[in-house]
DNA sequence: ACCTGAACACCGTTCAAGT
DNA sequence: ACCTGAACACCGTTCAAGT
């Protein structure tokens, strides 16, 4: 009933960029990146192509807006007035959890790293590094390592989710992997390691261990 | 003349996966990722679609094969019997230079990190970390940080090259960036930093500084 | 076994036309 | 100003047909 009255309203409430982005995020979350087409959008919003293109220039702009929307909501308020090391840890975890909840964000981050919210996150990290008393030079390389580590992990998570959703079962994926890994160069010293290390689901604990390793490196710069 | 005789031969020398991959690499290098279509391939090889699909299953397989081809050639012989720290440095530089020479490799690496040659590189890195005497646990997180840093940088390089080739001139790109960065959250403490840090061309020196920072972190684990 | 090329399904995007 | 939807250009992929 509530739905029906909303449907009746649908010509009353104007189409806005916000509503388009909301629908895009809903589609991306529920059916994955390949399901976000302009046709699916027009169907979900009950409009035509032109209506969407009136509010949004591109599919690219739509994707960055969606990423922006999800990331900013998570990043606001994170890392307020705590210890810099803790703040960096909190930022890292916020990114990790977001990408694991919305894998398409990971792909988008690695595709266009400096659009959307990423510059703000970078700036936040730099502020923490400043608080640690690092030199400008050390700030630069430290921030670069942290950001690129995040981007790399994000890309990996979304890639793994993509593979998992395509191949129906795990065993097929692993067989597929072993097959591709096994052959290429003749002798292959530690195949079990290479087959085991690329984790199907990047571990939160492992991710944090990486962050802490980087922080150890940063600590030597203070 | 040499070309003509080669053209006459074209039905004599069989189409092979290797020749297809070679042509793919040539197209990717000269005209970028968006230019690699099956139509361009058939035109370049003077065949039909079916001929290509006979040797190659997918566009995905074609891209991983192309990445494989470029990466293995660079990685073979790198880091033979030197100091582990030097070896890791050499691996890092090899990846960096490859991606800068073939930006599409960067995109592919971040899209499918564990197909193609990446597992071998990972395995090589783990061997170096083993030589440093790290514990299994430390090997894991150290290798993860290094690999993901590489993947993140690779993604960034290819993204920047994409942007640069799309926007004709640099100033337009920077203005575009400043516009997107300036607004989003009201106050924005260090805007010049955020505008300056995302480097249009990721610096080799900065990249190496990051590697060394990570190595400092690794050194605390020994 | 290996190759050809018309045909199919499906994209993003445009644009004349409506309100 | 804002919306509609047919139409366009361009993909990856298939497949009946050839050699």
Tab-separated table of C-alpha atoms (C1' of nucleotides) in Angstrom:
chain	number	residue	atom	x	y	z
A	1	UNK	CA	0.000	0.000	0.000
A	2	UNK	CA	2.744	2.357	0.968
A	3	UNK	CA	4.471	1.210	-2.162
A	4	UNK	CA	1.429	1.929	-4.260
A	5	UNK	CA	1.069	5.478	-3.050
A	6	UNK	CA	4.771	5.943	-3.709
A	7	UNK	CA	4.293	4.638	-7.223
A	8	UNK	CA	1.480	7.078	-7.737
A	9	UNK	CA	3.733	9.854	-6.559
A	10	UNK	CA	6.500	8.923	-8.903
A	11	UNK	CA	5.753	11.712	-11.299
A	12	UNK	CA	5.398	14.174	-8.443
A	13	UNK	CA	8.793	13.802	-6.815
A	14	UNK	CA	11.321	15.051	-9.306
A	15	UNK	CA	14.174	12.931	-10.523
A	16	UNK	CA	17.388	14.148	-8.954
A	17	UNK	CA	21.030	13.185	-9.175
A	18	UNK	CA	20.759	11.926	-5.630
A	19	UNK	CA	17.926	9.547	-6.459
A	20	UNK	CA	19.816	8.281	-9.499
A	21	UNK	CA	22.942	7.656	-7.446
A	22	UNK	CA	20.893	5.910	-4.777
A	23	UNK	CA	19.423	3.564	-7.332
A	24	UNK	CA	22.863	2.968	-8.826
A	25	UNK	CA	24.268	2.011	-5.437
A	26	UNK	CA	21.321	-0.324	-4.832
A	27	UNK	CA	21.900	-2.074	-8.157
A	28	UNK	CA	25.658	-2.290	-7.644
A	29	UNK	CA	25.269	-3.749	-4.164
A	30	UNK	CA	22.633	-6.289	-5.035
A	31	UNK	CA	23.632	-7.469	-8.487
A	32	UNK	CA	27.223	-6.376	-9.000
A	33	UNK	CA	29.020	-4.022	-11.297
A	34	UNK	CA	28.040	-5.695	-14.544
A	35	UNK	CA	24.364	-5.206	-13.723
A	36	UNK	CA	24.616	-1.411	-13.632
A	37	UNK	CA	23.398	-0.423	-17.077
A	38	UNK	CA	21.459	2.603	-18.167
A	39	UNK	CA	18.640	0.270	-19.099
A	40	UNK	CA	18.516	-1.163	-15.587
A	41	UNK	CA	18.600	2.361	-14.207
A	42	UNK	CA	15.743	3.599	-16.386
A	43	UNK	CA	13.729	0.502	-15.465
A	44	UNK	CA	14.345	0.981	-11.747
A	45	UNK	CA	13.550	4.686	-11.869
A	46	UNK	CA	10.758	4.360	-14.428
A	47	UNK	CA	12.152	6.986	-16.776
A	48	UNK	CA	14.010	7.327	-20.063
A	49	UNK	CA	17.665	7.652	-20.898
A	50	UNK	CA	17.488	11.376	-21.419
A	51	UNK	CA	16.204	11.937	-17.893
A	52	UNK	CA	19.324	10.331	-16.461
A	53	UNK	CA	21.648	12.096	-18.857
A	54	UNK	CA	20.060	15.370	-17.831
A	55	UNK	CA	21.353	14.933	-14.272
A	56	UNK	CA	24.476	12.906	-14.946
A	57	UNK	CA	27.030	13.437	-17.693
A	58	UNK	CA	28.508	9.980	-17.982
A	59	UNK	CA	28.542	6.479	-16.687
A	60	UNK	CA	31.916	7.433	-15.268
A	61	UNK	CA	30.434	10.341	-13.351
A	62	UNK	CA	27.718	8.049	-12.086
A	63	UNK	CA	30.264	5.538	-10.802
A	64	UNK	CA	32.429	8.146	-9.108
A	65	UNK	CA	29.346	9.704	-7.542
A	66	UNK	CA	28.246	6.316	-6.232
A	67	UNK	CA	31.712	5.622	-4.832
A	68	UNK	CA	31.793	9.085	-3.325
A	69	UNK	CA	28.430	8.544	-1.709
A	70	UNK	CA	29.418	5.289	-0.051
A	71	UNK	CA	32.909	6.367	0.988
A	72	UNK	CA	32.077	9.747	2.469
A	73	UNK	CA	29.334	8.277	4.626
A	74	UNK	CA	31.875	5.872	6.114
A	75	UNK	CA	34.751	8.300	6.407
A	76	UNK	CA	32.985	11.164	8.160
A	77	UNK	CA	33.711	11.174	11.831
A	78	UNK	CA	36.361	8.484	11.574
A	79	UNK	CA	39.635	9.313	13.277
A	80	UNK	CA	38.707	12.433	15.207
A	81	UNK	CA	40.986	13.290	18.091
A	82	UNK	CA	42.801	10.105	18.940
A	83	UNK	CA	46.368	8.941	18.704
A	84	UNK	CA	47.713	9.339	15.130
A	85	UNK	CA	48.634	5.688	14.914
A	86	UNK	CA	45.150	4.719	16.032
A	87	UNK	CA	43.641	7.184	13.585
A	88	UNK	CA	45.512	5.674	10.647
A	89	UNK	CA	44.421	2.228	11.777
A	90	UNK	CA	40.824	3.394	11.917
A	91	UNK	CA	40.996	4.876	8.422
A	92	UNK	CA	42.488	1.675	7.081
A	93	UNK	CA	39.776	-0.432	8.656
A	94	UNK	CA	37.042	1.869	7.407
A	95	UNK	CA	38.291	1.479	3.840
A	96	UNK	CA	38.682	-2.267	4.203
A	97	UNK	CA	35.214	-2.807	5.598
A	98	UNK	CA	33.635	-0.564	3.005
A	99	UNK	CA	35.255	-2.388	0.124
A	100	UNK	CA	34.324	-5.752	1.567
A	101	UNK	CA	30.711	-4.606	1.893
A	102	UNK	CA	30.684	-2.960	-1.554
A	103	UNK	CA	33.237	-4.750	-3.733
A	104	UNK	CA	32.554	-2.494	-6.720
A	105	UNK	CA	34.041	0.355	-4.676
A	106	UNK	CA	37.360	-1.461	-4.759
A	107	UNK	CA	37.355	-1.700	-8.529
A	108	UNK	CA	36.402	1.949	-8.844
A	109	UNK	CA	39.094	3.092	-6.414
A	110	UNK	CA	41.805	1.332	-8.388
A	111	UNK	CA	40.410	2.579	-11.690
A	112	UNK	CA	40.200	6.252	-10.731
A	113	UNK	CA	42.144	6.659	-7.531
A	114	UNK	CA	42.053	10.430	-7.279
A	115	UNK	CA	38.512	11.233	-8.039
A	116	UNK	CA	35.804	11.057	-5.403
A	117	UNK	CA	36.765	10.881	-1.745
A	118	UNK	CA	40.264	9.499	-1.972
A	119	UNK	CA	42.035	12.894	-1.878
A	120	UNK	CA	40.266	13.667	1.383
A	121	UNK	CA	41.392	10.383	2.871
A	122	UNK	CA	44.925	11.106	1.717
A	123	UNK	CA	44.751	14.505	3.283
A	124	UNK	CA	43.520	13.019	6.538
A	125	UNK	CA	46.405	10.559	6.564
A	126	UNK	CA	48.911	13.313	5.899
A	127	UNK	CA	47.519	15.216	8.856
A	128	UNK	CA	48.109	12.220	11.104
A	129	UNK	CA	51.653	11.847	9.787
A	130	UNK	CA	52.240	15.517	10.450
A	131	UNK	CA	51.080	14.971	14.030
A	132	UNK	CA	53.695	12.237	14.313
A	133	UNK	CA	56.311	14.836	13.495
A	134	UNK	CA	57.489	13.420	10.202
A	135	UNK	CA	59.456	15.495	7.721
A	136	UNK	CA	57.701	16.577	4.553
A	137	UNK	CA	59.665	13.978	2.630
A	138	UNK	CA	58.738	11.215	5.047
A	139	UNK	CA	55.108	12.315	5.008
A	140	UNK	CA	55.040	11.927	1.260
A	141	UNK	CA	56.467	8.439	1.045
A	142	UNK	CA	54.579	7.210	4.102
A	143	UNK	CA	51.267	8.443	2.759
A	144	UNK	CA	52.061	6.999	-0.635
A	145	UNK	CA	52.797	3.574	0.807
A	146	UNK	CA	49.654	3.562	2.922
A	147	UNK	CA	47.346	4.769	0.133
A	148	UNK	CA	48.761	2.424	-2.473
A	149	UNK	CA	48.557	-0.478	-0.059
A	150	UNK	CA	44.896	0.343	0.470
A	151	UNK	CA	44.306	0.632	-3.266
A	152	UNK	CA	46.045	-2.650	-3.945
A	153	UNK	CA	44.056	-4.493	-1.304
A	154	UNK	CA	40.849	-2.899	-2.518
A	155	UNK	CA	41.527	-4.034	-6.070
A	156	UNK	CA	42.265	-7.519	-4.859
A	157	UNK	CA	39.101	-7.831	-2.808
A	158	UNK	CA	36.867	-6.745	-5.641
A	159	UNK	CA	38.685	-9.002	-8.085
A	160	UNK	CA	38.204	-11.973	-5.818
A	161	UNK	CA	34.527	-11.265	-5.340
A	162	UNK	CA	34.124	-11.019	-9.098
A	163	UNK	CA	35.789	-14.394	-9.623
A	164	UNK	CA	33.766	-16.025	-6.879
A	165	UNK	CA	30.472	-14.800	-8.245
A	166	UNK	CA	31.369	-15.994	-11.735
A	167	UNK	CA	32.569	-19.469	-10.940
A	168	UNK	CA	29.797	-21.122	-9.056
A	169	UNK	CA	31.818	-23.162	-6.595
A	170	UNK	CA	35.131	-22.675	-4.847
A	171	UNK	CA	36.779	-25.878	-5.981
A	172	UNK	CA	36.427	-24.940	-9.625
A	173	UNK	CA	38.125	-21.635	-8.895
A	174	UNK	CA	41.043	-23.238	-7.135
A	175	UNK	CA	41.450	-25.833	-9.865
A	176	UNK	CA	41.358	-23.046	-12.399
A	177	UNK	CA	44.016	-21.205	-10.467
A	178	UNK	CA	46.272	-24.214	-9.963
A	179	UNK	CA	46.036	-24.944	-13.657
A	180	UNK	CA	47.129	-21.457	-14.644
A	181	UNK	CA	49.812	-21.309	-11.975
A	182	UNK	CA	51.232	-24.764	-12.380
A	183	UNK	CA	52.545	-24.768	-15.906
A	184	UNK	CA	54.104	-21.543	-16.975
A	185	UNK	CA	57.837	-21.833	-16.395
A	186	UNK	CA	58.803	-25.469	-16.008
A	187	UNK	CA	60.136	-25.841	-12.492
A	188	UNK	CA	58.152	-24.097	-9.823
A	189	UNK	CA	59.765	-24.258	-6.397
A	190	UNK	CA	56.953	-23.488	-3.979
A	191	UNK	CA	53.692	-24.023	-5.843
A	192	UNK	CA	51.632	-24.751	-2.760
A	193	UNK	CA	52.574	-21.382	-1.357
A	194	UNK	CA	51.526	-19.474	-4.445
A	195	UNK	CA	48.297	-21.439	-4.581
A	196	UNK	CA	47.558	-20.821	-0.936
A	197	UNK	CA	48.695	-17.241	-0.490
A	198	UNK	CA	46.363	-15.438	-2.879
A	199	UNK	CA	43.500	-15.539	-0.411
A	200	UNK	CA	40.001	-16.088	-1.735
A	201	UNK	CA	38.800	-13.710	0.905
A	202	UNK	CA	41.453	-11.215	1.969
A	203	UNK	CA	41.718	-11.590	5.678
A	204	UNK	CA	41.007	-8.642	7.886
A	205	UNK	CA	43.693	-9.746	10.304
A	206	UNK	CA	46.279	-10.080	7.548
A	207	UNK	CA	45.332	-6.658	6.270
A	208	UNK	CA	45.860	-5.148	9.694
A	209	UNK	CA	49.195	-6.934	10.044
A	210	UNK	CA	50.254	-5.200	6.840
A	211	UNK	CA	49.182	-1.828	8.173
A	212	UNK	CA	51.176	-2.413	11.318
A	213	UNK	CA	54.229	-3.425	9.332
A	214	UNK	CA	54.029	-0.145	7.456
A	215	UNK	CA	53.604	1.717	10.714
A	216	UNK	CA	56.808	0.089	11.960
A	217	UNK	CA	58.570	1.466	8.919
A	218	UNK	CA	57.051	4.876	9.541
A	219	UNK	CA	58.143	4.757	13.164
A	220	UNK	CA	61.778	4.557	12.081
A	221	UNK	CA	61.338	7.952	10.397
A	222	UNK	CA	60.286	9.855	13.515
B	1	UNK	CA	58.893	-5.582	-50.770
B	2	UNK	CA	59.663	-7.531	-47.631
B	3	UNK	CA	56.201	-6.595	-46.510
B	4	UNK	CA	54.668	-7.798	-49.750
B	5	UNK	CA	56.265	-11.200	-49.558
B	6	UNK	CA	55.094	-11.441	-45.979
B	7	UNK	CA	51.578	-10.586	-47.079
B	8	UNK	CA	51.726	-13.258	-49.716
B	9	UNK	CA	52.820	-15.712	-47.058
B	10	UNK	CA	50.024	-14.832	-44.774
B	11	UNK	CA	48.036	-17.928	-45.570
B	12	UNK	CA	51.105	-20.086	-45.315
B	13	UNK	CA	52.179	-19.300	-41.763
B	14	UNK	CA	49.420	-20.545	-39.533
B	15	UNK	CA	47.644	-18.308	-37.089
B	16	UNK	CA	48.791	-19.151	-33.597
B	17	UNK	CA	47.973	-17.945	-30.129
B	18	UNK	CA	51.424	-16.431	-30.006
B	19	UNK	CA	50.841	-14.336	-33.120
B	20	UNK	CA	47.473	-13.197	-31.794
B	21	UNK	CA	48.998	-12.171	-28.466
B	22	UNK	CA	51.810	-10.359	-30.258
B	23	UNK	CA	49.333	-8.343	-32.274
B	24	UNK	CA	47.311	-7.628	-29.139
B	25	UNK	CA	50.386	-6.284	-27.367
B	26	UNK	CA	51.237	-4.136	-30.369
B	27	UNK	CA	47.746	-2.626	-30.431
B	28	UNK	CA	47.686	-2.100	-26.668
B	29	UNK	CA	51.058	-0.385	-26.685
B	30	UNK	CA	50.414	1.875	-29.638
B	31	UNK	CA	46.766	2.821	-29.226
B	32	UNK	CA	45.831	1.960	-25.678
B	33	UNK	CA	43.468	-0.432	-24.025
B	34	UNK	CA	40.287	0.876	-25.588
B	35	UNK	CA	41.674	0.180	-29.066
B	36	UNK	CA	42.004	-3.542	-28.478
B	37	UNK	CA	38.849	-4.918	-30.075
B	38	UNK	CA	38.289	-8.162	-31.891
B	39	UNK	CA	37.601	-6.136	-35.003
B	40	UNK	CA	40.987	-4.416	-34.754
B	41	UNK	CA	42.586	-7.804	-34.180
B	42	UNK	CA	40.951	-9.406	-37.195
B	43	UNK	CA	41.929	-6.418	-39.302
B	44	UNK	CA	45.537	-6.532	-38.139
B	45	UNK	CA	45.820	-10.275	-38.619
B	46	UNK	CA	43.686	-10.355	-41.751
B	47	UNK	CA	41.345	-13.054	-40.499
B	48	UNK	CA	37.867	-13.539	-39.113
B	49	UNK	CA	36.503	-13.666	-35.594
B	50	UNK	CA	36.281	-17.427	-35.525
B	51	UNK	CA	39.980	-17.793	-36.237
B	52	UNK	CA	40.816	-15.853	-33.095
B	53	UNK	CA	38.255	-17.627	-30.988
B	54	UNK	CA	39.738	-20.904	-32.146
B	55	UNK	CA	43.031	-20.085	-30.413
B	56	UNK	CA	41.753	-17.893	-27.592
B	57	UNK	CA	38.716	-18.468	-25.416
B	58	UNK	CA	37.970	-14.963	-24.281
B	59	UNK	CA	38.991	-11.368	-24.355
B	60	UNK	CA	39.945	-11.949	-20.756
B	61	UNK	CA	42.271	-14.786	-21.701
B	62	UNK	CA	43.755	-12.597	-24.386
B	63	UNK	CA	44.466	-9.808	-21.906
B	64	UNK	CA	46.003	-12.092	-19.307
B	65	UNK	CA	48.120	-13.736	-21.992
B	66	UNK	CA	49.323	-10.343	-23.181
B	67	UNK	CA	50.143	-9.271	-19.625
B	68	UNK	CA	51.868	-12.571	-19.040
B	69	UNK	CA	53.924	-12.156	-22.171
B	70	UNK	CA	55.177	-8.702	-21.238
B	71	UNK	CA	55.766	-9.419	-17.561
B	72	UNK	CA	57.599	-12.722	-17.887
B	73	UNK	CA	60.032	-11.281	-20.395
B	74	UNK	CA	60.945	-8.570	-17.900
B	75	UNK	CA	60.987	-10.738	-14.811
B	76	UNK	CA	63.165	-13.582	-16.060
B	77	UNK	CA	66.697	-13.226	-14.790
B	78	UNK	CA	65.837	-10.367	-12.476
B	79	UNK	CA	67.121	-10.809	-8.941
B	80	UNK	CA	69.368	-13.802	-9.314
B	81	UNK	CA	71.965	-14.226	-6.618
B	82	UNK	CA	72.296	-10.881	-4.929
B	83	UNK	CA	71.425	-9.484	-1.553
B	84	UNK	CA	67.732	-10.097	-0.715
B	85	UNK	CA	67.109	-6.411	-0.137
B	86	UNK	CA	68.654	-5.598	-3.498
B	87	UNK	CA	66.661	-8.367	-5.132
B	88	UNK	CA	63.366	-6.982	-3.828
B	89	UNK	CA	64.393	-3.540	-5.036
B	90	UNK	CA	65.141	-4.957	-8.463
B	91	UNK	CA	61.785	-6.714	-8.653
B	92	UNK	CA	60.011	-3.529	-7.654
B	93	UNK	CA	61.816	-1.510	-10.289
B	94	UNK	CA	61.141	-4.102	-12.962
B	95	UNK	CA	57.416	-3.923	-12.282
B	96	UNK	CA	57.443	-0.140	-12.165
B	97	UNK	CA	59.299	0.263	-15.434
B	98	UNK	CA	57.139	-2.321	-17.164
B	99	UNK	CA	53.921	-0.627	-16.125
B	100	UNK	CA	55.234	2.765	-17.131
B	101	UNK	CA	56.166	1.396	-20.538
B	102	UNK	CA	52.904	-0.544	-20.920
B	103	UNK	CA	50.242	1.257	-18.861
B	104	UNK	CA	47.554	-1.288	-19.764
B	105	UNK	CA	49.564	-3.841	-17.767
B	106	UNK	CA	48.859	-1.791	-14.668
B	107	UNK	CA	45.130	-1.883	-15.231
B	108	UNK	CA	45.217	-5.599	-15.898
B	109	UNK	CA	47.305	-6.319	-12.800
B	110	UNK	CA	44.835	-4.546	-10.563
B	111	UNK	CA	41.874	-6.173	-12.287
B	112	UNK	CA	43.110	-9.763	-12.045
B	113	UNK	CA	46.033	-9.739	-9.655
B	114	UNK	CA	46.577	-13.485	-9.376
B	115	UNK	CA	46.422	-14.634	-12.913
B	116	UNK	CA	49.403	-14.418	-15.237
B	117	UNK	CA	52.853	-13.855	-13.770
B	118	UNK	CA	52.001	-12.251	-10.458
B	119	UNK	CA	52.071	-15.482	-8.424
B	120	UNK	CA	55.609	-16.112	-9.635
B	121	UNK	CA	56.665	-12.636	-8.583
B	122	UNK	CA	55.051	-13.183	-5.215
B	123	UNK	CA	56.871	-16.454	-4.886
B	124	UNK	CA	60.154	-14.777	-5.739
B	125	UNK	CA	59.580	-12.113	-3.107
B	126	UNK	CA	58.728	-14.722	-0.486
B	127	UNK	CA	62.002	-16.469	-1.281
B	128	UNK	CA	63.906	-13.255	-0.641
B	129	UNK	CA	62.057	-12.742	2.630
B	130	UNK	CA	62.894	-16.276	3.620
B	131	UNK	CA	66.544	-15.526	2.934
B	132	UNK	CA	66.248	-12.596	5.300
B	133	UNK	CA	65.252	-15.059	7.998
B	134	UNK	CA	61.708	-13.849	8.586
B	135	UNK	CA	59.135	-15.972	10.338
B	136	UNK	CA	56.349	-17.453	8.233
B	137	UNK	CA	53.974	-14.902	9.674
B	138	UNK	CA	56.294	-11.997	8.881
B	139	UNK	CA	56.877	-13.371	5.387
B	140	UNK	CA	53.162	-13.295	4.761
B	141	UNK	CA	52.486	-9.746	5.852
B	142	UNK	CA	55.692	-8.402	4.307
B	143	UNK	CA	54.951	-9.973	0.945
B	144	UNK	CA	51.364	-8.774	1.143
B	145	UNK	CA	52.432	-5.199	1.780
B	146	UNK	CA	54.976	-5.230	-1.028
B	147	UNK	CA	52.664	-6.819	-3.590
B	148	UNK	CA	49.714	-4.620	-2.768
B	149	UNK	CA	51.909	-1.547	-2.871
B	150	UNK	CA	53.033	-2.584	-6.338
B	151	UNK	CA	49.462	-3.243	-7.429
B	152	UNK	CA	48.285	0.098	-6.094
B	153	UNK	CA	51.050	2.011	-7.828
B	154	UNK	CA	50.445	0.075	-11.033
B	155	UNK	CA	46.768	0.950	-10.966
B	156	UNK	CA	47.593	4.581	-10.366
B	157	UNK	CA	50.066	4.824	-13.224
B	158	UNK	CA	47.673	3.344	-15.740
B	159	UNK	CA	44.824	5.501	-14.481
B	160	UNK	CA	46.918	8.622	-14.897
B	161	UNK	CA	47.993	7.687	-18.387
B	162	UNK	CA	44.359	7.095	-19.282
B	163	UNK	CA	43.363	10.521	-17.998
B	164	UNK	CA	46.242	12.229	-19.747
B	165	UNK	CA	45.474	10.651	-23.085
B	166	UNK	CA	41.818	11.596	-22.788
B	167	UNK	CA	42.165	15.223	-21.787
B	168	UNK	CA	44.323	16.780	-24.418
B	169	UNK	CA	46.342	19.135	-22.276
B	170	UNK	CA	47.633	19.042	-18.730
B	171	UNK	CA	46.060	22.285	-17.552
B	172	UNK	CA	42.586	21.050	-18.315
B	173	UNK	CA	43.262	17.961	-16.265
B	174	UNK	CA	44.493	19.913	-13.285
B	175	UNK	CA	41.573	22.307	-13.455
B	176	UNK	CA	39.242	19.351	-13.667
B	177	UNK	CA	40.906	17.856	-10.615
B	178	UNK	CA	40.896	21.044	-8.589
B	179	UNK	CA	37.229	21.476	-9.361
B	180	UNK	CA	36.331	18.023	-8.108
B	181	UNK	CA	38.629	18.273	-5.110
B	182	UNK	CA	37.807	21.796	-4.046
B	183	UNK	CA	34.146	21.605	-3.170
B	184	UNK	CA	33.115	18.434	-1.513
B	185	UNK	CA	33.080	18.989	2.216
B	186	UNK	CA	33.016	22.701	2.980
B	187	UNK	CA	36.237	23.453	4.792
B	188	UNK	CA	39.273	21.807	3.318
B	189	UNK	CA	42.415	22.391	5.348
B	190	UNK	CA	45.280	21.580	2.993
B	191	UNK	CA	43.853	21.749	-0.516
B	192	UNK	CA	47.151	22.566	-2.182
B	193	UNK	CA	48.638	19.381	-0.797
B	194	UNK	CA	45.836	17.210	-2.104
B	195	UNK	CA	46.055	18.922	-5.459
B	196	UNK	CA	49.803	18.484	-5.636
B	197	UNK	CA	50.276	15.021	-4.189
B	198	UNK	CA	48.357	12.914	-6.689
B	199	UNK	CA	51.210	13.031	-9.164
B	200	UNK	CA	50.410	13.259	-12.838
B	201	UNK	CA	53.341	10.972	-13.447
B	202	UNK	CA	54.175	8.780	-10.504
B	203	UNK	CA	57.778	9.471	-9.747
B	204	UNK	CA	60.280	6.669	-9.879
B	205	UNK	CA	62.166	8.172	-6.981
B	206	UNK	CA	59.044	8.466	-4.855
B	207	UNK	CA	58.165	4.898	-5.684
B	208	UNK	CA	61.586	3.707	-4.535
B	209	UNK	CA	61.296	5.769	-1.354
B	210	UNK	CA	58.104	3.856	-0.621
B	211	UNK	CA	59.831	0.531	-1.207
B	212	UNK	CA	62.598	1.517	1.157
B	213	UNK	CA	60.112	2.594	3.804
B	214	UNK	CA	58.529	-0.840	3.608
B	215	UNK	CA	61.944	-2.461	3.816
B	216	UNK	CA	62.587	-0.505	7.011
B	217	UNK	CA	59.418	-1.986	8.427
B	218	UNK	CA	60.512	-5.429	7.314
B	219	UNK	CA	63.924	-4.933	8.901
B	220	UNK	CA	62.303	-4.564	12.322
B	221	UNK	CA	60.965	-8.109	11.935
B	222	UNK	CA	64.319	-9.811	11.505
C	1	DA	C1'	41.633	-29.089	-37.702
C	2	DC	C1'	41.338	-24.526	-38.891
C	3	DC	C1'	39.270	-20.509	-40.783
C	4	DT	C1'	35.367	-17.050	-42.677
C	5	DG	C1'	32.022	-13.498	-41.883
C	6	DA	C1'	27.111	-12.606	-41.402
C	7	DA	C1'	24.261	-12.351	-37.452
C	8	DC	C1'	22.927	-11.788	-32.518
C	9	DA	C1'	22.536	-9.741	-28.074
C	10	DC	C1'	23.744	-5.986	-25.567
C	11	DC	C1'	26.085	-1.917	-24.435
C	12	DG	C1'	26.562	3.737	-23.775
C	13	DT	C1'	25.039	7.759	-25.788
C	14	DT	C1'	22.396	11.063	-28.751
C	15	DC	C1'	18.611	13.773	-30.126
C	16	DA	C1'	14.269	15.220	-32.167
C	17	DA	C1'	10.163	15.525	-29.966
C	18	DG	C1'	7.134	16.259	-26.256
C	19	DT	C1'	5.447	18.706	-21.503
D	1	DA	C1'	13.697	23.175	-17.405
D	2	DC	C1'	12.896	18.517	-17.502
D	3	DC	C1'	11.635	14.236	-19.493
D	4	DT	C1'	10.599	10.356	-23.329
D	5	DG	C1'	12.133	6.625	-26.197
D	6	DA	C1'	13.410	5.444	-30.896
D	7	DA	C1'	17.748	5.315	-33.136
D	8	DC	C1'	22.844	5.072	-33.692
D	9	DA	C1'	27.438	3.377	-33.259
D	10	DC	C1'	30.008	-0.067	-31.385
D	11	DC	C1'	31.040	-3.811	-28.587
D	12	DG	C1'	32.052	-9.366	-27.544
D	13	DT	C1'	30.605	-13.634	-29.019
D	14	DT	C1'	28.303	-17.343	-31.785
D	15	DC	C1'	27.700	-20.460	-35.461
D	16	DA	C1'	26.461	-22.361	-39.905
D	17	DA	C1'	29.246	-22.772	-43.629
D	18	DG	C1'	33.401	-23.404	-46.005
D	19	DT	C1'	38.524	-25.589	-46.802
